Coordinates of C-alpha atoms in Angstrom, one line a residue:
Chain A
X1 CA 0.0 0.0 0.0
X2 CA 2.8 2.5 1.0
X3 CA 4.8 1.5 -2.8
X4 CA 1.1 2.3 -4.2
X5 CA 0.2 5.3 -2.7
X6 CA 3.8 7.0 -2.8
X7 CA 4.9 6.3 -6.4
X8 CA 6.5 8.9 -8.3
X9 CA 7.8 9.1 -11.7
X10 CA 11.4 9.1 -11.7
X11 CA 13.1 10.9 -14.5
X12 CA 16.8 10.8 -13.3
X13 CA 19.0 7.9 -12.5
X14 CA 22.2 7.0 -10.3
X15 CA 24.8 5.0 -12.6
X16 CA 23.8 1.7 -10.7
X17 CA 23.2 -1.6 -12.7
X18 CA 20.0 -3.3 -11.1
X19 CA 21.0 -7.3 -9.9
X20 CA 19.9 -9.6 -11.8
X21 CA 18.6 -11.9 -9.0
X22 CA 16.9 -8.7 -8.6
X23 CA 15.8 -8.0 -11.6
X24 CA 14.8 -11.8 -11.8
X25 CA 12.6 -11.2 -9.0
X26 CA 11.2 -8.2 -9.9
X27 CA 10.0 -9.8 -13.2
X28 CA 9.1 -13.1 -11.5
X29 CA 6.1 -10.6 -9.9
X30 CA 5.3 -9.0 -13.3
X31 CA 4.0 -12.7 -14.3
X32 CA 1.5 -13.1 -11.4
X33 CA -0.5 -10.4 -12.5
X34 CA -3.9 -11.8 -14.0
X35 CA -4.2 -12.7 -17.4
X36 CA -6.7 -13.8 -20.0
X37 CA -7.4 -17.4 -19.6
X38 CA -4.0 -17.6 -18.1
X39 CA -3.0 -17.5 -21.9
X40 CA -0.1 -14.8 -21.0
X41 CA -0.1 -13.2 -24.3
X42 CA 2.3 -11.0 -23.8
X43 CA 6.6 -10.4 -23.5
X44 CA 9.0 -8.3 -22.0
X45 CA 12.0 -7.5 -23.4
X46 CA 14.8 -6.4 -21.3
X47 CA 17.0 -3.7 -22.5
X48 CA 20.6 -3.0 -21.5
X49 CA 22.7 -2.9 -24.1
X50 CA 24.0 0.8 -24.9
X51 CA 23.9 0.3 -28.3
X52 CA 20.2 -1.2 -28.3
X53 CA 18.9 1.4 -26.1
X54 CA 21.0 4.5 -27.9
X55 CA 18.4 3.6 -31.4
X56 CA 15.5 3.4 -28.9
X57 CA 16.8 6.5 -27.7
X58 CA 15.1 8.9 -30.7
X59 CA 12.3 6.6 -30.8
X60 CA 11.2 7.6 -27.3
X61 CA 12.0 11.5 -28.3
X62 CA 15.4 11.3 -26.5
X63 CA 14.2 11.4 -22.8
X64 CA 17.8 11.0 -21.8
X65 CA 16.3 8.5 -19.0
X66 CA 16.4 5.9 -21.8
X67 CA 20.6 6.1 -21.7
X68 CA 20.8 6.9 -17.6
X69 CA 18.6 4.5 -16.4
X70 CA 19.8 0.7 -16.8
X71 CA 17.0 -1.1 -17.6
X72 CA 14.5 -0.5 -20.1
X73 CA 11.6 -2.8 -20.4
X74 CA 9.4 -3.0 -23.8
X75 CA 6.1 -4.9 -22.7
X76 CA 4.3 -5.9 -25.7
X77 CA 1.1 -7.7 -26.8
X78 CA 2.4 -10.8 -28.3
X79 CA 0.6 -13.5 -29.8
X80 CA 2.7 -15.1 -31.4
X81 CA 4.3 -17.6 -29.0
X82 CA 0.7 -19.3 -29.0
X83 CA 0.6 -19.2 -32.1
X84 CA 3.3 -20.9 -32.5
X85 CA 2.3 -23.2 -29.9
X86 CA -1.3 -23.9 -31.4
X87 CA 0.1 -24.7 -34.7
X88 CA 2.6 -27.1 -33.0
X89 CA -0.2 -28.9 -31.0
X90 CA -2.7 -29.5 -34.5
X91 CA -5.0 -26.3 -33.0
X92 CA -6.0 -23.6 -35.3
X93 CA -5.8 -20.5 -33.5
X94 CA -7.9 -17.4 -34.9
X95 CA -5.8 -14.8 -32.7
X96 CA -5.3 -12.3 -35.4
X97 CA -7.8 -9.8 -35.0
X98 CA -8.4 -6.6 -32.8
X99 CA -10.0 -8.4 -30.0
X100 CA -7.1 -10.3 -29.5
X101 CA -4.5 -7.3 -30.0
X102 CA -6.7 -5.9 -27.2
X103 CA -6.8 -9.0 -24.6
X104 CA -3.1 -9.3 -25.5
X105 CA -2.2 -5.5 -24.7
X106 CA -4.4 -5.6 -21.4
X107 CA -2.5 -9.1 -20.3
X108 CA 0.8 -6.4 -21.2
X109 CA -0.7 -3.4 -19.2
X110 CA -1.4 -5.3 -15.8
X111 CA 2.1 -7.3 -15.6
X112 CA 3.8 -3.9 -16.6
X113 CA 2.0 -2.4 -13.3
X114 CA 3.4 -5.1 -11.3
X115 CA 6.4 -5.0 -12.6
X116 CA 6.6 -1.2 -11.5
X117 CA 5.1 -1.5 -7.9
X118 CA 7.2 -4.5 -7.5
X119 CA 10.3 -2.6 -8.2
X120 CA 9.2 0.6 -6.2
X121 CA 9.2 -1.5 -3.3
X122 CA 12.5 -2.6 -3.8
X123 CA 13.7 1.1 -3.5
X124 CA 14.4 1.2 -7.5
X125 CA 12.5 4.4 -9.7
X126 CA 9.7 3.7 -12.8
X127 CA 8.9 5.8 -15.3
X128 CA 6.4 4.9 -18.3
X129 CA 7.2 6.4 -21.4
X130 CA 3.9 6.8 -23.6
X131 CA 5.7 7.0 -27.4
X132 CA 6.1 3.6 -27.3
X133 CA 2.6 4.0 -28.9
X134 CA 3.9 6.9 -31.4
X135 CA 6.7 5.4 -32.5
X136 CA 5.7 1.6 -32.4
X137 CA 6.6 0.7 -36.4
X138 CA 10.8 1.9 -35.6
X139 CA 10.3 0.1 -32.3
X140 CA 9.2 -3.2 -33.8
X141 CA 12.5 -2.4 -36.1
X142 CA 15.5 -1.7 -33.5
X143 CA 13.6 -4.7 -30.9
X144 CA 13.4 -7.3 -34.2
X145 CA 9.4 -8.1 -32.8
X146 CA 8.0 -10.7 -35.0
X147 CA 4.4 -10.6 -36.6
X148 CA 2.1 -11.4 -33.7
X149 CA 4.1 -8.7 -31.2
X150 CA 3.4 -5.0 -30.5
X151 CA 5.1 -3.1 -27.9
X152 CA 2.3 -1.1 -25.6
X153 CA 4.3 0.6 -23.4
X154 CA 7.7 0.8 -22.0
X155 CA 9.0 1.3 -18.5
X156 CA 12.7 2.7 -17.9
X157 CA 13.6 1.6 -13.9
X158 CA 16.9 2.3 -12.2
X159 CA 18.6 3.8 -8.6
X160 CA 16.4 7.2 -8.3
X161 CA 18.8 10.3 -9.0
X162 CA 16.0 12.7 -7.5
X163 CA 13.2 12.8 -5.0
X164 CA 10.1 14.7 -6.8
X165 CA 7.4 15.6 -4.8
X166 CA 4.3 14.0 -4.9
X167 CA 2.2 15.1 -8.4
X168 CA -1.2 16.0 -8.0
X169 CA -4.4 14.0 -8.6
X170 CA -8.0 15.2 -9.2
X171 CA -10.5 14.5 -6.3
X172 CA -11.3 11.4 -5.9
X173 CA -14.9 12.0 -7.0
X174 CA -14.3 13.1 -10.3
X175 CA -13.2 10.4 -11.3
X176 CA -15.4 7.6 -9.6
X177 CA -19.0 7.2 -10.6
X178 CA -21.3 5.6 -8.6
X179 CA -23.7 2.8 -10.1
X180 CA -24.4 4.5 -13.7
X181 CA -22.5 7.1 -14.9
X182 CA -23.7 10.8 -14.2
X183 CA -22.2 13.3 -16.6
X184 CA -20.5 16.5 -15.7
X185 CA -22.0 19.9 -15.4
X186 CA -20.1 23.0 -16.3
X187 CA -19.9 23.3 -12.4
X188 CA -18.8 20.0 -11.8
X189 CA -15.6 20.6 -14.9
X190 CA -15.0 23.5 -12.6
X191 CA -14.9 22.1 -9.0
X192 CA -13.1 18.9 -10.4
X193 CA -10.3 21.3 -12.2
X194 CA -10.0 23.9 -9.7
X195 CA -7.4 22.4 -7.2
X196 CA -4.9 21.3 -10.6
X197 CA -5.5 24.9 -11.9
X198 CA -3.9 27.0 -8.9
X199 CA -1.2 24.7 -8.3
X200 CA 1.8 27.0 -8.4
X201 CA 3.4 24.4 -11.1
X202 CA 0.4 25.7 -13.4
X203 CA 0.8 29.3 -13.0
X204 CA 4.6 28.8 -14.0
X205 CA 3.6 26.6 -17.0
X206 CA 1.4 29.5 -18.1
X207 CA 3.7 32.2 -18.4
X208 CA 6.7 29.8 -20.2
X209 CA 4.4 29.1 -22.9
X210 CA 2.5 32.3 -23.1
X211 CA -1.3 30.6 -22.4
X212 CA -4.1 31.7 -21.3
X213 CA -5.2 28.3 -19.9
X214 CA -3.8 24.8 -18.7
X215 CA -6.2 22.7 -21.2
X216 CA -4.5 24.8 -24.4
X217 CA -0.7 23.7 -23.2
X218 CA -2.5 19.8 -23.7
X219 CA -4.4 20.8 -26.4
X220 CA -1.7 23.1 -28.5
X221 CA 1.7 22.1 -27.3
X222 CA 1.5 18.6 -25.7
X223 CA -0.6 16.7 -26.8
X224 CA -2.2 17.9 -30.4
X225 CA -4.3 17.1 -32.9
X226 CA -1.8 16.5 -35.7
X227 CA 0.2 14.6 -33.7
X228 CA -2.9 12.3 -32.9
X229 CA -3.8 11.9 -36.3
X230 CA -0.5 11.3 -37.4
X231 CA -0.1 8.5 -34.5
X232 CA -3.2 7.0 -34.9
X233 CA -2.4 6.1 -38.3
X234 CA 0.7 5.0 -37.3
X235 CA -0.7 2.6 -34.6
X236 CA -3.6 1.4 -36.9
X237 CA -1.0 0.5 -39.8
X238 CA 1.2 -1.5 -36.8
X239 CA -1.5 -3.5 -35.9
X240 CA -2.2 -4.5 -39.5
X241 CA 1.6 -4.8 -40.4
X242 CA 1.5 -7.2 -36.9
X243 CA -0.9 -9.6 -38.5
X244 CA -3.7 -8.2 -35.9
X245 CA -6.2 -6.5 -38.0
X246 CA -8.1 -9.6 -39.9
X247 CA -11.2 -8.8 -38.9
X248 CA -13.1 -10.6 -41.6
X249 CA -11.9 -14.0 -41.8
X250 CA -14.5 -16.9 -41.7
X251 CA -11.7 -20.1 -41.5
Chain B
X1 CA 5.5 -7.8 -3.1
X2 CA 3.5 -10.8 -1.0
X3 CA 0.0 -9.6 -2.1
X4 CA 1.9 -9.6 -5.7
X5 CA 3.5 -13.0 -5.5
X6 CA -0.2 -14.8 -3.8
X7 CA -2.5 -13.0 -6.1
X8 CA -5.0 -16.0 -6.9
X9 CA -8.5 -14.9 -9.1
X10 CA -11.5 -15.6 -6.7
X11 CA -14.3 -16.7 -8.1
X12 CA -16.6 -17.3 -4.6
X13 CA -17.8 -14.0 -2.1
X14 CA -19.3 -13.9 0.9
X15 CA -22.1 -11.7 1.5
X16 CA -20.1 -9.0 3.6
X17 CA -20.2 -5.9 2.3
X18 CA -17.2 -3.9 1.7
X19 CA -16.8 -1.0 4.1
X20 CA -17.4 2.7 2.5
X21 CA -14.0 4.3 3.8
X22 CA -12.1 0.9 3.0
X23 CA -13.6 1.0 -0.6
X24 CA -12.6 4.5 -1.0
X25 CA -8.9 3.8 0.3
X26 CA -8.5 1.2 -2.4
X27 CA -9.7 3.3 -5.0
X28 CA -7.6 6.5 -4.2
X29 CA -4.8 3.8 -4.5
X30 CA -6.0 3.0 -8.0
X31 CA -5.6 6.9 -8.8
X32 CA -1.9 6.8 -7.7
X33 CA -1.1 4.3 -10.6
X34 CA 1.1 6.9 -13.7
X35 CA -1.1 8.2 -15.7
X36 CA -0.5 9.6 -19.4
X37 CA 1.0 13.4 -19.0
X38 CA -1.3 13.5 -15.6
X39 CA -4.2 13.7 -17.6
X40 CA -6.1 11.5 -15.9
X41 CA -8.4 10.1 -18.5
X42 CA -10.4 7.5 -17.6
X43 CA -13.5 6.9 -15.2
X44 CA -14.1 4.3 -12.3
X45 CA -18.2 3.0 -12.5
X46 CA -18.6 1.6 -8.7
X47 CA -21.5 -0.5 -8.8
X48 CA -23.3 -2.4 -5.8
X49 CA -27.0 -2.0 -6.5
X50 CA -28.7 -5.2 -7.3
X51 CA -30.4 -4.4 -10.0
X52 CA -28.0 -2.7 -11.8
X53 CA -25.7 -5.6 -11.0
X54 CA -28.3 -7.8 -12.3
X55 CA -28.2 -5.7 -15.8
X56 CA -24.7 -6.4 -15.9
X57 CA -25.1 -10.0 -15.4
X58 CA -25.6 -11.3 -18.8
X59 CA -22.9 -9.0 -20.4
X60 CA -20.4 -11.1 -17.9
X61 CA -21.7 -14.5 -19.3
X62 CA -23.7 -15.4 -16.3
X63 CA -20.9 -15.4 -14.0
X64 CA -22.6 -15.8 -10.9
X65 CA -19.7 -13.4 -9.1
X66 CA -20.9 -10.3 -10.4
X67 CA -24.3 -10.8 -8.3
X68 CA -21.9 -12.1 -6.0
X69 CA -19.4 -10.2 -5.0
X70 CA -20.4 -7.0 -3.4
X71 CA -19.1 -4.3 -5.5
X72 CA -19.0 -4.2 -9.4
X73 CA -16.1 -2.1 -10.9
X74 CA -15.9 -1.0 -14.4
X75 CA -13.0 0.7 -15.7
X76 CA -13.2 3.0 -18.5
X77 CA -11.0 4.6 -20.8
X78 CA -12.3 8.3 -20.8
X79 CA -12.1 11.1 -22.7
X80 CA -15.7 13.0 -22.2
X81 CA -14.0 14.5 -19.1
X82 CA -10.9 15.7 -20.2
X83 CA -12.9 17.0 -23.4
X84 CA -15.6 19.1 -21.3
X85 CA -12.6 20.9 -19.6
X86 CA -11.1 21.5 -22.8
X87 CA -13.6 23.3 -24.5
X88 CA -14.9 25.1 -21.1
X89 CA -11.3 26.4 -21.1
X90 CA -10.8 28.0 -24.5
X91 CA -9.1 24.8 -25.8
X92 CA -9.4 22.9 -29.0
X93 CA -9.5 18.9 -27.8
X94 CA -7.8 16.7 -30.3
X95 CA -8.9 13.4 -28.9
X96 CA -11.2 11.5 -30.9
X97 CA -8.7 9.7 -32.4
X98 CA -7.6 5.9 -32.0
X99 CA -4.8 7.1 -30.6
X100 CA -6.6 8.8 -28.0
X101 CA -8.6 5.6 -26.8
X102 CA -5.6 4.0 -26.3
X103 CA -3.8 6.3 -24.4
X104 CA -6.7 6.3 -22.4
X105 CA -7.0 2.2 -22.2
X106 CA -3.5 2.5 -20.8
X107 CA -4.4 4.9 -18.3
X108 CA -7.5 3.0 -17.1
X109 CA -5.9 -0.6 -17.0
X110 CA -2.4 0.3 -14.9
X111 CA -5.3 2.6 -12.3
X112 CA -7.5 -0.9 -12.3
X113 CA -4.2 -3.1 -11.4
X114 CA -3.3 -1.0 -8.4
X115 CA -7.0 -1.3 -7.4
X116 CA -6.7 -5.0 -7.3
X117 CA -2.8 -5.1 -4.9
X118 CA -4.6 -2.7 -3.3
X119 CA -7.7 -4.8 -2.4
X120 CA -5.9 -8.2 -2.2
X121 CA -3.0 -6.4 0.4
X122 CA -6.3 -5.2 2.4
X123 CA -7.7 -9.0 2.6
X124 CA -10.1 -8.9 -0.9
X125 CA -10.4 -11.0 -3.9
X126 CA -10.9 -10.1 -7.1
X127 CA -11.1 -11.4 -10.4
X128 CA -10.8 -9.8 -13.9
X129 CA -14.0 -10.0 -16.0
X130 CA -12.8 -10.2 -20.1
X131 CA -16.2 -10.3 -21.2
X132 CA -16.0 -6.1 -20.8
X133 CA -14.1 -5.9 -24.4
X134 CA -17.1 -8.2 -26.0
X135 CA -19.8 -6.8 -24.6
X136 CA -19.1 -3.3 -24.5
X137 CA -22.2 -1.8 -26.8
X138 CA -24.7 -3.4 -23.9
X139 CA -22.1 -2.5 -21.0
X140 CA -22.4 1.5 -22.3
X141 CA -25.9 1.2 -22.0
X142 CA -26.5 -0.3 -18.7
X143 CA -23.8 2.3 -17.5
X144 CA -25.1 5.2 -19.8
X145 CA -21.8 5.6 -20.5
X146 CA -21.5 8.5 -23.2
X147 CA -19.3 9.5 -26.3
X148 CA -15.5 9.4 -25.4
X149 CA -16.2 6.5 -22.5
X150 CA -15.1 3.0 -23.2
X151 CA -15.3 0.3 -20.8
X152 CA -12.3 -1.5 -21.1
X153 CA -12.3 -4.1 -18.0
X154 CA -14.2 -5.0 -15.3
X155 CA -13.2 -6.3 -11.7
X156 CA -15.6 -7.8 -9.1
X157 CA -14.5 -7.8 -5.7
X158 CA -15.4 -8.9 -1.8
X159 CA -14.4 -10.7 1.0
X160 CA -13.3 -14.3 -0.3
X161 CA -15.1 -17.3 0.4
X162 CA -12.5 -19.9 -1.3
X163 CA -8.7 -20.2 -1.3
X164 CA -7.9 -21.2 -4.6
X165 CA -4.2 -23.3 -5.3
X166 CA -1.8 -20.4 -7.4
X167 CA -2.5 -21.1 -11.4
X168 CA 0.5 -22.4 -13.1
X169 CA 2.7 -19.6 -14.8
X170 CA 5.1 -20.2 -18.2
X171 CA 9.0 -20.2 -17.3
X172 CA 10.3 -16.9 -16.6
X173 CA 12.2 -17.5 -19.6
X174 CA 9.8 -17.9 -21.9
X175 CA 8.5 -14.4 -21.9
X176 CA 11.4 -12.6 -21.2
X177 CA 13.6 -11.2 -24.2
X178 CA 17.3 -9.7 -23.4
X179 CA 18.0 -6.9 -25.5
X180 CA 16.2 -8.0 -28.8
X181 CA 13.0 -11.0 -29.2
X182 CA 14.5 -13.9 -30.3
X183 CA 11.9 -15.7 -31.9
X184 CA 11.1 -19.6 -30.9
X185 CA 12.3 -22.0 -31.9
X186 CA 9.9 -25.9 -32.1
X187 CA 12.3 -27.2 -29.2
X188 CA 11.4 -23.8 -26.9
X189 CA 8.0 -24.3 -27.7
X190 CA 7.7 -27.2 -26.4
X191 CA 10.2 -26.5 -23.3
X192 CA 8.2 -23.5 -22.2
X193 CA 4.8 -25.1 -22.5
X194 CA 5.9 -28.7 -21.0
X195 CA 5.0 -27.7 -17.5
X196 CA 1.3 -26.7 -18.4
X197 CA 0.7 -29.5 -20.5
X198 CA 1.7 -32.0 -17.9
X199 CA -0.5 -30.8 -15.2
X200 CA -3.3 -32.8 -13.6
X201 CA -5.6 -30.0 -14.5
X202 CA -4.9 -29.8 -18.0
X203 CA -5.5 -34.1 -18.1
X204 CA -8.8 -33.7 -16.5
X205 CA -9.8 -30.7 -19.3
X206 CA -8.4 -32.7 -22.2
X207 CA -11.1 -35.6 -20.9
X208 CA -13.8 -33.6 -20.5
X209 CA -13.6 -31.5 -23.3
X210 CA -12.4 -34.9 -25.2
X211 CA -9.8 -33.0 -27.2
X212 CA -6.4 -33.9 -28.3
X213 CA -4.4 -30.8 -27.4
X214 CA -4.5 -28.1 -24.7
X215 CA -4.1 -25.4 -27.0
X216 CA -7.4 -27.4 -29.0
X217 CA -9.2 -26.0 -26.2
X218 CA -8.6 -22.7 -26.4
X219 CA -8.9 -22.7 -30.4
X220 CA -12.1 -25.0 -30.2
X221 CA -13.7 -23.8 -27.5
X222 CA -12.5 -21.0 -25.1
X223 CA -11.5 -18.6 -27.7
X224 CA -12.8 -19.4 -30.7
X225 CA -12.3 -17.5 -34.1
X226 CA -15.4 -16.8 -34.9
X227 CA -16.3 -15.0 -31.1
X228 CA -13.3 -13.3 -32.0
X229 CA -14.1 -12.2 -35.3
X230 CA -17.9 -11.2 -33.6
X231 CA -16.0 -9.4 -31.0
X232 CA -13.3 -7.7 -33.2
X233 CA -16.2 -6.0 -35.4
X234 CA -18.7 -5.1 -32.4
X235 CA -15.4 -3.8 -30.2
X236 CA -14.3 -1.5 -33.3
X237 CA -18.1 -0.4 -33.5
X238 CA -18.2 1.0 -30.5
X239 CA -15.1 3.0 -30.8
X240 CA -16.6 4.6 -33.8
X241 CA -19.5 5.2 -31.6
X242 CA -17.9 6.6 -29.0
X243 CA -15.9 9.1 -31.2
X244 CA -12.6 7.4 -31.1
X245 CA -12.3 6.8 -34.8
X246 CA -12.0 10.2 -36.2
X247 CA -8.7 9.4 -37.5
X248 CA -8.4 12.1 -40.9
X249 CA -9.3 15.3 -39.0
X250 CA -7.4 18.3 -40.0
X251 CA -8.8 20.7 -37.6

């Protein structure tokens, strides 16, 4: 509970190399999160090399955290080790569709989580980096994934260099519903926003991009609608590429 | 790391309710989890009334845990939110876009794992519902869930009333990858999926189900190609539906 409720995202790392009993371990816990049909549909792959991780490097918009932290972990959907292990066993398996990109990505998502609280209570630092999405099509490149894989997200983990405070959250009812879902008044958008909107870390994001409001530095300068388009593409063309978007076939 | 290492899916509740302030705690856990650029987008549906419950029954396949258990949690990827603010704020939102939902996805599925370590380190059980994916369309009704909300899992939990043995996992080995995936060979096949095959449990499954193979019984009759295919379509529906396939928008 204390791992849980005092995670930060750590962007700088000591030099350190993580133990690989520790590592092992760390992994090991990864694996017992739930998973469809106990299929595990997913892999990790465990990056160390410099070389590997210097052409990830541009791929995650080189967040020098990708070089300074030892360990970076690509989890990925992947279908086709049971694939593989259907067609070895006389089965015909009919996993390449969206449905099973999805199951296979949620399986990804819940070890990955482990995997992170497991390793913040062993005193080691997370941080997910979300281009793994943008940038999946050079990913599946540098990593050599095989039809049947698509990395989801990756996690960089290492000896914390820093000691961030703890970010903010909204209230805890604006995000939690109870039975049906009610939808939000003007009021409610207000009361739910207003505690994030006077942070101090707000005002100072304001005047360094010149905005009027915190929604236009997501909406013009983080996270955009060209870029979205542009990745959305990307990430439909990946999951077709990947074998994963045969949404039609009959046998 | 224990409540990690002994989660086991529970599939039996007792009647006792789960305390308000104990419910609560576990959830502000779940909001801890990283989140895309802090944005928060997604929605937690808390459901414990019976007849809404009993709504939700048949979208979960008649699993007799969702009247169960005594609380009812679906997790949705969630945009409407985040949108509202936006435009309340002078902003132009650019997220009806695929890439959008799955940002979102993300977001919602690492908040729902640190639900569940939450709830199993305070004495719960819980088990993930799949059926949320392939029922979806019906799910956002029961919930009037609307535009830029998709339920992407569902976890039922309560005080358990059986101790189940831990399910099997594959070798450690065989979904890790060091530096690069290094596809699999017939011989690691069969290495990594030895252990599962010789269980008792999967003997007793091959005579009921009288197939040949283990992995028969997921083609043939847990998984099946054309559910799939059915899924796949109705999943990719609802994205459209929900405005998350607006992928050519210039402005």
């Amino acid at each position: 509970m204390k791992a849980l409720l005092n995670h930060r995202s750590i962007r700088k790392y000591k030099g350190d190399p993580i133990d690989d009993s520790l590592l092992q371990e760390i992994l090991t816990a990864g694996t017992r999160a739930s998973t469809t049909g106990n299929m595990q549909v997913y892999s990790i792959i465990v990056t160390r090399d410099e070389e590997v991780k210097r052409q990830l490097l541009p791929l995650h918009f080189n967040q020098q955290m990708v070089m300074q932290a030892p360990v970076v972990l690509t989890f990925c959907a992947d279908f086709n080790r049971f694939n593989k292990w259907c067609k070895q066993r006389n089965a015909n398996p009919g996993y390449d569709n969206f449905l099973s990109f999805f199951t296979a990505a949620i399986d990804a998502l819940l070890a990955a989580q482990n995997v992170c609280i497991a390793a913040e209570e062993k005193g080691l630092g997370i941080c997910y980096l979300g281009t793994t999405t943008y940038t999946a099509d050079k990913i599946i490149e540098v990593l050599k994934l095989p039809k049947g894989v698509v990395p989801v997200t990756t996690v960089v983990m290492g000896y914390p260099d820093e000691q961030p405070e703890l970010t903010d959250r909204l209230p805890l009812a604006g995000v939690i519903h109870h039975e049906v879902y009610h939808d939000y008044s003007e009021g409610d958008i207000d009361q739910i926003y207003q505690q994030k909107e006077s942070l101090p870390l707000t005002k100072k994001l304001l005047e360094e991009n010149k905005k009027e409001t915190l929604a236009q530095i997501f909406t013009d300068n983080r996270y955009t609608l060209k870029d979205n388009v542009t990745f959305s593409k990307n990430l439909l063309k990946v999951l077709e590429q990947q074998g994963f978007m045969n949404n039609d076939r009959t046998e």
